[in-house]
């Protein structure tokens, strides 16, 4: 299936039924799996044979869907997690522990920023946040001898900055560490970071991949390209025996293509248990089957709305990387020439009050913290997700009091523009 184009992989990747088997991926709604002998099961526990014994570690439904996502991203292995938060936590914690350090872009999703800056710091992992537009020298200066990874988002949520993947990959590799990228907003339909040198890709599948606001989930994909052996001293977890798994050395037993995901499953999923339910994996797969059809429509609607807002006298700024005069247009054209995403952010000449009035008058766009849904949704961060912050704190977070984030769904674009137009009429 990996020889086929991405549209075909979206529809049919990951699962190929045999003669007389279900056409759709079956939901293996079972916590456990039965064996004839203890010896048979023992081999699974020793990772000597592959198979299923307990859904916290692996479940066939999840594995089919993970295999599809691995194909879409051009990776060698993938796993599903219960959420995007779990995916980013596992991706970092799989190779960084107490006393280690990670370089991350500063314009990442707020939840990921908290995870890194607050919770993982408590675990003894230090983070240096760099401006995604920093110079090579500034990026170089962020590295330390104990740096274990570099992290960024292809299109940042909600800042809508586009990361220069090659710049970050070059710096990471020069320091012998992998580049991990959260590709939630672009999706593999619009950008495949592995083709640009990224080593590990993560997703909040809650967003476009599911696409229907139905199931929270996450995924991690390994490119299989990062040479753990070449930097064995930095990554002992992959290159020395794991005492908690009968002395297995992951990079030896599973090769570069399988080591990262196998270790992540065998250790982190075993111990933390953030498994995606097979029901949710099934729903996620329904979303994936139309991802390649939906993404162009999200982008078409996003661009139409961004262009309309850009020309409106009551609007002070519009941020959308698909707009020709956007700061990130050139990077977007390079890394995602087919389109960016459906999320647009903008501000009002009338300031915070105008934003609040606008929100009250929307009819089609619903007020939600969610993004990347089939239904258009809208958020005024200063009065919702960021309402504890004063204007100075908002400015530090890159959010102005008048900023509104609109996630364009799959509706008719003229209906979306008409809704925005009538809400703008109420604004002073
Ligand atoms: C939503 C989101 C996350 C967190 O994912 P959840 O599924 O909500 O846990 C991580 N990264 C990005 C870019 C997101 O948009």
CSV table of C-alpha atoms and ligand atoms in Angstrom, one decimal:
chain,number,residue,atom,x,y,z
A,1,UNK,CA,0.0,0.0,0.0
A,2,UNK,CA,2.9,2.3,0.6
A,3,UNK,CA,3.5,2.4,-3.2
A,4,UNK,CA,0.1,4.1,-3.7
A,5,UNK,CA,-0.5,7.8,-3.6
A,6,UNK,CA,-1.7,9.5,-0.5
A,7,UNK,CA,-5.4,9.6,-1.5
A,8,UNK,CA,-5.4,5.8,-1.9
A,9,UNK,CA,-3.5,5.4,1.4
A,10,UNK,CA,-6.1,7.5,3.2
A,11,UNK,CA,-8.9,5.2,2.0
A,12,UNK,CA,-7.3,1.8,2.0
A,13,UNK,CA,-4.0,2.0,3.9
A,14,UNK,CA,-3.2,0.0,7.0
A,15,UNK,CA,-5.7,-2.8,6.7
A,16,UNK,CA,-6.0,-5.4,3.9
A,17,UNK,CA,-8.6,-8.0,4.6
A,18,UNK,CA,-8.1,-11.6,3.6
A,19,UNK,CA,-10.6,-13.7,1.8
A,20,UNK,CA,-14.0,-13.6,3.6
A,21,UNK,CA,-12.8,-11.1,6.2
A,22,UNK,CA,-14.6,-7.9,7.2
A,23,UNK,CA,-14.2,-5.1,4.6
A,24,UNK,CA,-14.2,-2.4,7.3
A,25,UNK,CA,-11.6,-2.5,10.1
A,26,UNK,CA,-13.2,-4.6,12.9
A,27,UNK,CA,-13.4,-3.0,16.4
A,28,UNK,CA,-11.6,-5.5,18.7
A,29,UNK,CA,-13.6,-4.6,21.8
A,30,UNK,CA,-11.7,-6.9,24.0
A,31,UNK,CA,-9.3,-6.1,26.9
A,32,UNK,CA,-7.5,-9.4,26.5
A,33,UNK,CA,-6.6,-12.2,24.1
A,34,UNK,CA,-6.6,-15.9,24.6
A,35,UNK,CA,-3.7,-18.4,24.2
A,36,UNK,CA,-3.5,-22.2,24.3
A,37,UNK,CA,-0.4,-22.4,26.4
A,38,UNK,CA,1.5,-20.3,28.9
A,39,UNK,CA,4.6,-20.8,26.7
A,40,UNK,CA,2.8,-19.1,23.8
A,41,UNK,CA,2.0,-16.1,25.9
A,42,UNK,CA,5.4,-16.0,27.5
A,43,UNK,CA,7.0,-15.4,24.0
A,44,UNK,CA,4.8,-12.3,23.7
A,45,UNK,CA,5.9,-11.0,27.0
A,46,UNK,CA,9.5,-11.5,26.1
A,47,UNK,CA,8.8,-9.7,22.8
A,48,UNK,CA,10.1,-12.9,21.1
A,49,UNK,CA,6.8,-13.3,19.1
A,50,UNK,CA,4.4,-10.6,18.0
A,51,UNK,CA,0.8,-10.8,18.9
A,52,UNK,CA,-1.8,-9.4,21.3
A,53,UNK,CA,-2.3,-10.1,25.0
A,54,UNK,CA,-3.7,-7.0,26.6
A,55,UNK,CA,-5.2,-3.9,25.0
A,56,UNK,CA,-3.2,-1.4,27.2
A,57,UNK,CA,-0.2,-2.5,25.2
A,58,UNK,CA,-1.6,-3.3,21.8
A,59,UNK,CA,-4.9,-3.8,20.1
A,60,UNK,CA,-5.4,-4.9,16.4
A,61,UNK,CA,-7.9,-2.1,15.7
A,62,UNK,CA,-5.4,0.5,16.9
A,63,UNK,CA,-2.6,-1.2,15.0
A,64,UNK,CA,-4.4,-1.1,11.7
A,65,UNK,CA,-5.1,2.6,12.1
A,66,UNK,CA,-1.6,3.4,13.3
A,67,UNK,CA,-0.2,1.5,10.2
A,68,UNK,CA,-2.3,3.8,8.0
A,69,UNK,CA,-1.0,6.9,9.7
A,70,UNK,CA,2.6,5.6,9.4
A,71,UNK,CA,2.0,5.2,5.6
A,72,UNK,CA,0.5,8.7,5.3
A,73,UNK,CA,3.5,10.2,6.9
A,74,UNK,CA,6.1,8.0,5.1
A,75,UNK,CA,7.3,6.5,8.4
A,76,UNK,CA,8.3,2.9,9.3
A,77,UNK,CA,6.2,2.5,12.5
A,78,UNK,CA,3.5,4.3,14.4
A,79,UNK,CA,1.4,4.0,17.6
A,80,UNK,CA,-1.9,5.6,18.7
A,81,UNK,CA,-2.3,7.4,22.1
A,82,UNK,CA,-5.3,8.5,24.0
A,83,UNK,CA,-4.7,12.2,23.1
A,84,UNK,CA,-2.3,14.6,21.4
A,85,UNK,CA,-1.0,15.5,24.8
A,86,UNK,CA,0.0,11.9,25.5
A,87,UNK,CA,1.6,11.7,22.0
A,88,UNK,CA,3.9,14.7,22.6
A,89,UNK,CA,4.7,13.6,26.2
A,90,UNK,CA,5.6,10.0,25.1
A,91,UNK,CA,7.6,11.2,22.0
A,92,UNK,CA,9.9,13.3,24.2
A,93,UNK,CA,10.0,11.1,27.3
A,94,UNK,CA,10.9,8.1,25.2
A,95,UNK,CA,14.4,9.7,24.7
A,96,UNK,CA,14.8,12.3,27.4
A,97,UNK,CA,14.7,11.9,31.2
A,98,UNK,CA,15.7,13.7,34.4
A,99,UNK,CA,18.8,15.8,33.7
A,100,UNK,CA,18.2,16.1,30.0
A,101,UNK,CA,17.3,19.1,27.9
A,102,UNK,CA,15.1,19.8,24.8
A,103,UNK,CA,15.1,22.7,22.4
A,104,UNK,CA,11.5,23.7,21.4
A,105,UNK,CA,9.9,26.4,19.2
A,106,UNK,CA,8.2,29.1,21.4
A,107,UNK,CA,5.1,29.2,19.3
A,108,UNK,CA,3.7,25.8,20.1
A,109,UNK,CA,0.2,24.9,21.3
A,110,UNK,CA,-0.6,26.2,24.8
A,111,UNK,CA,-1.2,22.7,26.2
A,112,UNK,CA,2.1,21.4,24.9
A,113,UNK,CA,3.9,24.5,26.3
A,114,UNK,CA,2.4,23.8,29.8
A,115,UNK,CA,3.3,20.1,29.5
A,116,UNK,CA,6.9,21.1,28.7
A,117,UNK,CA,7.4,24.2,30.8
A,118,UNK,CA,5.6,23.1,34.0
A,119,UNK,CA,5.0,19.4,34.2
A,120,UNK,CA,8.0,17.9,32.4
A,121,UNK,CA,10.2,20.5,34.2
A,122,UNK,CA,9.0,18.9,37.5
A,123,UNK,CA,10.3,15.6,36.1
A,124,UNK,CA,13.7,17.2,35.7
A,125,UNK,CA,13.7,17.8,31.9
A,126,UNK,CA,14.7,21.3,31.0
A,127,UNK,CA,13.4,23.2,27.9
A,128,UNK,CA,14.8,26.1,26.0
A,129,UNK,CA,12.2,27.9,23.9
A,130,UNK,CA,13.4,29.6,20.7
A,131,UNK,CA,11.7,31.9,18.3
A,132,UNK,CA,10.8,29.8,15.2
A,133,UNK,CA,12.2,32.7,13.1
A,134,UNK,CA,15.5,32.7,15.0
A,135,UNK,CA,18.8,32.9,13.1
A,136,UNK,CA,21.1,29.8,12.8
A,137,UNK,CA,23.3,31.3,15.4
A,138,UNK,CA,20.5,31.8,17.9
A,139,UNK,CA,19.3,28.2,17.3
A,140,UNK,CA,22.9,26.9,17.7
A,141,UNK,CA,23.2,28.7,21.0
A,142,UNK,CA,20.1,26.9,22.4
A,143,UNK,CA,21.8,23.5,22.4
A,144,UNK,CA,23.6,22.0,25.4
A,145,UNK,CA,25.7,18.8,25.8
A,146,UNK,CA,22.6,17.1,27.4
A,147,UNK,CA,20.1,18.2,24.7
A,148,UNK,CA,18.2,15.1,23.5
A,149,UNK,CA,15.7,16.5,20.9
A,150,UNK,CA,14.3,19.5,19.0
A,151,UNK,CA,10.5,20.1,18.9
A,152,UNK,CA,8.3,22.3,16.8
A,153,UNK,CA,4.9,22.4,15.0
A,154,UNK,CA,4.6,22.5,11.2
A,155,UNK,CA,1.8,25.1,11.5
A,156,UNK,CA,1.6,26.3,15.1
A,157,UNK,CA,-1.8,26.4,16.9
A,158,UNK,CA,-2.9,29.1,17.3
A,159,UNK,CA,0.0,31.4,16.2
A,160,UNK,CA,-0.1,30.0,12.6
A,161,UNK,CA,3.7,30.3,12.3
A,162,UNK,CA,5.2,27.9,9.7
A,163,UNK,CA,8.3,26.2,10.9
A,164,UNK,CA,11.4,26.1,8.6
A,165,UNK,CA,11.7,22.4,8.9
A,166,UNK,CA,15.0,22.1,7.1
A,167,UNK,CA,16.6,24.7,9.3
A,168,UNK,CA,15.5,22.9,12.5
A,169,UNK,CA,16.4,19.5,11.1
A,170,UNK,CA,19.9,20.6,10.1
A,171,UNK,CA,20.6,22.1,13.6
A,172,UNK,CA,19.2,19.0,15.4
A,173,UNK,CA,21.3,16.6,13.3
A,174,UNK,CA,24.4,18.7,13.7
A,175,UNK,CA,24.0,18.1,17.4
A,176,UNK,CA,23.2,14.4,17.0
A,177,UNK,CA,19.6,14.6,18.1
A,178,UNK,CA,16.2,14.0,16.3
A,179,UNK,CA,13.7,16.6,15.2
A,180,UNK,CA,10.2,15.9,16.5
A,181,UNK,CA,7.4,17.7,14.8
A,182,UNK,CA,3.7,18.0,15.7
A,183,UNK,CA,2.0,17.9,12.3
A,184,UNK,CA,-1.6,18.3,13.6
A,185,UNK,CA,-2.6,21.4,11.6
A,186,UNK,CA,-1.0,20.6,8.2
A,187,UNK,CA,-1.8,16.9,8.3
A,188,UNK,CA,0.2,14.6,5.9
A,189,UNK,CA,-2.1,15.6,3.1
A,190,UNK,CA,-0.6,19.1,3.1
A,191,UNK,CA,2.9,18.4,4.5
A,192,UNK,CA,5.0,15.3,5.2
A,193,UNK,CA,7.8,16.6,7.6
A,194,UNK,CA,9.8,13.4,7.2
A,195,UNK,CA,10.4,14.3,3.5
A,196,UNK,CA,12.1,17.5,4.8
A,197,UNK,CA,14.4,15.8,7.4
A,198,UNK,CA,12.1,15.4,10.4
A,199,UNK,CA,12.7,12.2,12.4
A,200,UNK,CA,9.6,11.7,14.5
A,201,UNK,CA,6.1,13.1,13.8
A,202,UNK,CA,3.3,13.5,16.3
A,203,UNK,CA,-0.4,14.3,16.0
A,204,UNK,CA,-3.4,15.3,17.9
A,205,UNK,CA,-5.8,13.1,15.8
A,206,UNK,CA,-8.6,14.9,17.6
A,207,UNK,CA,-8.3,17.7,15.0
A,208,UNK,CA,-8.4,17.2,11.2
A,209,UNK,CA,-7.6,13.5,11.2
A,210,UNK,CA,-10.8,12.7,13.1
A,211,UNK,CA,-12.3,15.9,11.6
A,212,UNK,CA,-15.8,15.4,13.0
A,213,UNK,CA,-15.3,16.4,16.6
A,214,UNK,CA,-16.0,12.8,17.7
A,215,UNK,CA,-12.9,11.3,19.4
A,216,UNK,CA,-9.9,12.7,21.3
A,217,UNK,CA,-6.7,10.9,20.2
A,218,UNK,CA,-3.1,11.1,19.3
A,219,UNK,CA,-0.4,9.4,17.2
A,220,UNK,CA,3.4,9.1,17.0
A,221,UNK,CA,5.2,8.1,13.8
A,222,UNK,CA,8.8,7.2,13.5
A,223,UNK,CA,10.7,7.8,10.2
A,224,UNK,CA,13.1,5.0,11.0
A,225,UNK,CA,15.9,7.3,9.8
A,226,UNK,CA,17.5,8.5,12.9
A,227,UNK,CA,20.7,6.5,13.6
A,228,UNK,CA,20.5,5.9,17.4
A,229,UNK,CA,23.8,3.9,17.1
A,230,UNK,CA,25.7,6.9,15.7
A,231,UNK,CA,24.8,8.7,19.0
A,232,UNK,CA,24.6,5.7,21.3
A,233,UNK,CA,26.0,7.6,24.3
A,234,UNK,CA,23.0,10.1,24.1
A,235,UNK,CA,20.3,7.5,23.8
A,236,UNK,CA,21.2,4.6,26.1
A,237,UNK,CA,17.5,3.7,26.4
A,238,UNK,CA,17.6,2.5,22.8
A,239,UNK,CA,21.1,1.2,22.6
A,240,UNK,CA,21.7,-0.6,25.9
A,241,UNK,CA,19.7,-3.5,27.4
A,242,UNK,CA,16.3,-2.7,29.0
A,243,UNK,CA,16.3,-4.5,32.4
A,244,UNK,CA,12.5,-4.1,32.6
A,245,UNK,CA,12.2,-6.1,29.4
A,246,UNK,CA,14.5,-9.1,29.8
A,247,UNK,CA,17.6,-7.2,28.7
A,248,UNK,CA,16.3,-6.4,25.2
A,249,UNK,CA,18.3,-3.7,23.3
A,250,UNK,CA,15.6,-2.0,21.2
A,251,UNK,CA,17.8,-0.7,18.4
A,252,UNK,CA,19.4,-4.1,18.0
A,253,UNK,CA,16.3,-6.3,18.2
A,254,UNK,CA,13.9,-4.1,16.2
A,255,UNK,CA,16.4,-2.1,14.0
A,256,UNK,CA,16.2,1.6,13.3
A,257,UNK,CA,12.7,1.2,11.7
A,258,UNK,CA,11.1,-0.3,14.8
A,259,UNK,CA,13.2,0.6,17.9
A,260,UNK,CA,11.6,3.9,18.9
A,261,UNK,CA,7.9,2.8,18.6
A,262,UNK,CA,8.5,-0.6,20.2
A,263,UNK,CA,10.3,1.0,23.2
A,264,UNK,CA,7.6,3.6,23.5
A,265,UNK,CA,4.9,0.9,23.6
A,266,UNK,CA,6.8,-1.6,25.7
A,267,UNK,CA,7.9,0.9,28.4
A,268,UNK,CA,5.7,4.1,28.3
A,269,UNK,CA,2.3,2.6,27.2
A,270,UNK,CA,2.9,-0.3,29.6
A,271,UNK,CA,3.7,2.1,32.5
A,272,UNK,CA,1.5,5.2,31.8
A,273,UNK,CA,-1.3,3.4,29.9
A,274,UNK,CA,-2.6,6.3,27.7
A,275,UNK,CA,-4.1,3.9,25.2
A,276,UNK,CA,-6.6,5.0,22.6
A,277,UNK,CA,-9.8,3.1,22.9
A,278,UNK,CA,-10.5,0.8,19.9
A,279,UNK,CA,-13.9,2.5,19.4
A,280,UNK,CA,-12.1,5.9,19.0
A,281,UNK,CA,-9.5,4.3,16.7
A,282,UNK,CA,-12.4,3.1,14.5
A,283,UNK,CA,-13.9,6.6,14.4
A,284,UNK,CA,-10.5,8.1,13.7
A,285,UNK,CA,-10.2,5.8,10.7
A,286,UNK,CA,-13.5,6.9,9.3
A,287,UNK,CA,-12.1,10.4,9.4
A,288,UNK,CA,-8.8,9.4,7.8
A,289,UNK,CA,-10.8,7.8,4.9
A,290,UNK,CA,-11.9,11.3,3.7
A,291,UNK,CA,-8.9,13.4,5.0
A,292,UNK,CA,-7.6,14.0,1.5
A,293,UNK,CA,-11.1,15.2,0.3
A,294,UNK,CA,-11.7,17.3,3.4
A,295,UNK,CA,-8.4,19.2,3.7
A,296,UNK,CA,-8.6,21.0,0.3
A,297,UNK,CA,-12.1,22.2,1.3
A,298,UNK,CA,-10.9,23.4,4.7
A,299,UNK,CA,-8.1,25.3,3.0
A,300,UNK,CA,-10.3,26.7,0.3
A,301,UNK,CA,-12.8,28.0,2.9
A,302,UNK,CA,-9.9,29.3,5.1
A,303,UNK,CA,-8.4,31.3,2.2
A,304,UNK,CA,-11.7,32.7,1.1
A,305,UNK,CA,-12.5,33.9,4.6
A,306,UNK,CA,-9.0,35.3,5.1
A,307,UNK,CA,-9.2,37.2,1.8
A,308,UNK,CA,-12.7,38.6,2.7
A,309,UNK,CA,-11.5,39.7,6.2
A,310,UNK,CA,-8.3,41.3,4.7
A,311,UNK,CA,-10.4,43.7,2.7
A,312,UNK,CA,-12.8,44.6,5.5
A,313,UNK,CA,-12.5,48.2,7.0
A,314,UNK,CA,-13.4,47.0,10.5
A,315,UNK,CA,-10.6,44.4,10.6
A,316,UNK,CA,-7.1,45.5,11.7
A,317,UNK,CA,-5.1,42.4,10.8
A,318,UNK,CA,-5.5,38.9,9.3
A,319,UNK,CA,-3.0,36.0,9.9
A,320,UNK,CA,-3.3,33.1,7.5
A,321,UNK,CA,-0.2,31.5,5.9
A,322,UNK,CA,-2.0,31.0,2.7
A,323,UNK,CA,-2.4,34.8,2.1
A,324,UNK,CA,0.2,36.1,-0.4
A,325,UNK,CA,1.3,38.9,2.0
A,326,UNK,CA,1.4,36.8,5.1
A,327,UNK,CA,4.8,36.6,6.9
A,328,UNK,CA,4.9,32.8,6.4
A,329,UNK,CA,3.6,32.7,2.9
A,330,UNK,CA,7.1,31.7,1.4
A,331,UNK,CA,7.6,29.0,3.9
A,332,UNK,CA,4.1,27.7,3.4
A,333,UNK,CA,4.6,27.6,-0.4
A,334,UNK,CA,7.8,25.6,0.1
A,335,UNK,CA,6.6,23.1,2.7
A,336,UNK,CA,2.8,22.9,1.9
A,337,UNK,CA,2.2,24.2,-1.6
A,338,UNK,CA,-1.2,22.4,-1.8
A,339,UNK,CA,-2.6,24.4,1.1
A,340,UNK,CA,-2.1,25.1,4.8
A,341,UNK,CA,-5.1,24.6,7.1
A,342,UNK,CA,-8.6,26.1,7.7
A,343,UNK,CA,-7.7,28.2,10.7
A,344,UNK,CA,-7.6,32.0,10.4
A,345,UNK,CA,-6.9,34.5,13.1
A,346,UNK,CA,-7.7,38.3,12.9
A,347,UNK,CA,-8.2,41.4,15.0
A,348,UNK,CA,-10.6,44.4,15.1
A,349,UNK,CA,-10.0,48.1,14.7
A,350,UNK,CA,-12.5,48.4,17.6
A,351,UNK,CA,-10.4,46.4,19.9
A,352,UNK,CA,-11.6,43.9,22.6
A,353,UNK,CA,-15.2,45.3,22.6
A,354,UNK,CA,-15.5,44.8,18.9
A,355,UNK,CA,-14.3,41.2,19.2
A,356,UNK,CA,-16.8,40.5,21.9
A,357,UNK,CA,-19.7,42.0,19.9
A,358,UNK,CA,-18.6,40.0,16.8
A,359,UNK,CA,-18.7,36.8,18.7
A,360,UNK,CA,-22.2,37.4,20.0
A,361,UNK,CA,-23.6,37.9,16.6
A,362,UNK,CA,-22.2,34.9,14.8
A,363,UNK,CA,-24.9,32.4,13.8
A,364,UNK,CA,-23.2,29.7,11.8
A,365,UNK,CA,-19.8,29.7,13.5
A,366,UNK,CA,-20.2,28.2,17.0
A,367,UNK,CA,-18.2,29.3,20.0
A,368,UNK,CA,-15.9,26.4,21.0
A,369,UNK,CA,-12.3,25.8,22.2
A,370,UNK,CA,-12.1,23.2,19.4
A,371,UNK,CA,-10.5,23.7,16.0
A,372,UNK,CA,-10.3,21.6,12.8
A,373,UNK,CA,-13.8,20.3,12.8
A,374,UNK,CA,-16.2,19.8,9.9
A,375,UNK,CA,-18.3,22.6,11.6
A,376,UNK,CA,-16.9,26.1,11.6
A,377,UNK,CA,-16.0,27.2,15.1
A,378,UNK,CA,-14.7,30.4,16.6
A,379,UNK,CA,-12.9,31.5,19.8
A,380,UNK,CA,-12.0,34.8,21.4
A,381,UNK,CA,-9.0,33.7,23.5
A,382,UNK,CA,-9.0,36.9,25.7
A,383,UNK,CA,-12.5,36.1,27.1
A,384,UNK,CA,-12.2,32.2,27.1
A,385,UNK,CA,-9.0,30.2,27.1
A,386,UNK,CA,-6.8,33.1,28.2
A,387,UNK,CA,-9.3,35.0,30.3
A,388,UNK,CA,-7.1,34.9,33.5
A,389,UNK,CA,-4.5,37.0,31.7
A,390,UNK,CA,-4.3,40.8,31.7
A,391,UNK,CA,-3.4,42.7,28.5
A,392,UNK,CA,0.4,42.6,29.3
A,393,UNK,CA,0.3,38.8,29.9
A,394,UNK,CA,-1.8,38.4,26.7
A,395,UNK,CA,0.8,40.3,24.7
A,396,UNK,CA,3.6,38.1,26.1
A,397,UNK,CA,1.7,35.1,24.9
A,398,UNK,CA,1.4,36.6,21.4
A,399,UNK,CA,-2.4,37.2,21.8
A,400,UNK,CA,-3.9,40.6,21.5
A,401,UNK,CA,-7.2,41.4,23.3
A,402,UNK,CA,-9.0,41.8,20.0
A,403,UNK,CA,-7.8,38.5,18.4
A,404,UNK,CA,-10.3,36.0,17.2
A,405,UNK,CA,-9.5,32.5,15.9
A,406,UNK,CA,-11.8,31.1,13.4
A,407,UNK,CA,-11.6,27.4,12.3
A,408,UNK,CA,-13.3,27.1,8.9
A,409,UNK,CA,-15.3,23.9,8.5
A,410,UNK,CA,-16.6,22.3,5.4
A,411,UNK,CA,-19.7,24.4,4.9
A,412,UNK,CA,-20.3,26.6,1.8
A,413,UNK,CA,-17.7,29.4,1.8
A,414,UNK,CA,-20.2,32.1,0.9
A,415,UNK,CA,-22.4,31.1,3.8
A,416,UNK,CA,-19.4,31.5,6.1
A,417,UNK,CA,-18.6,34.9,4.6
A,418,UNK,CA,-22.2,36.0,4.9
A,419,UNK,CA,-22.3,35.0,8.6
A,420,UNK,CA,-19.1,36.9,9.2
A,421,UNK,CA,-20.4,39.9,7.3
A,422,UNK,CA,-23.7,40.1,9.3
A,423,UNK,CA,-21.8,39.8,12.6
A,424,UNK,CA,-19.4,42.6,11.5
A,425,UNK,CA,-22.3,44.9,10.8
A,426,UNK,CA,-23.1,44.8,14.5
A,427,UNK,CA,-19.5,45.9,15.3
A,428,UNK,CA,-18.7,49.6,15.8
B,1,LIG,C1,-5.0,20.1,20.2
B,1,LIG,C2,-3.5,20.0,20.0
B,1,LIG,C3,-2.7,19.2,20.8
B,1,LIG,C4,-3.3,18.4,22.0
B,1,LIG,O1,-4.1,17.4,21.6
B,1,LIG,P1,-5.3,16.7,22.4
B,1,LIG,O2,-5.7,15.7,21.5
B,1,LIG,O3,-6.3,17.8,22.7
B,1,LIG,O4,-4.7,16.2,23.6
B,1,LIG,C5,-1.4,19.1,20.5
B,1,LIG,N1,-0.8,19.8,19.5
B,1,LIG,C6,-1.6,20.6,18.7
B,1,LIG,C7,-0.9,21.3,17.6
B,1,LIG,C8,-2.9,20.7,18.9
B,1,LIG,O5,-3.7,21.5,18.1
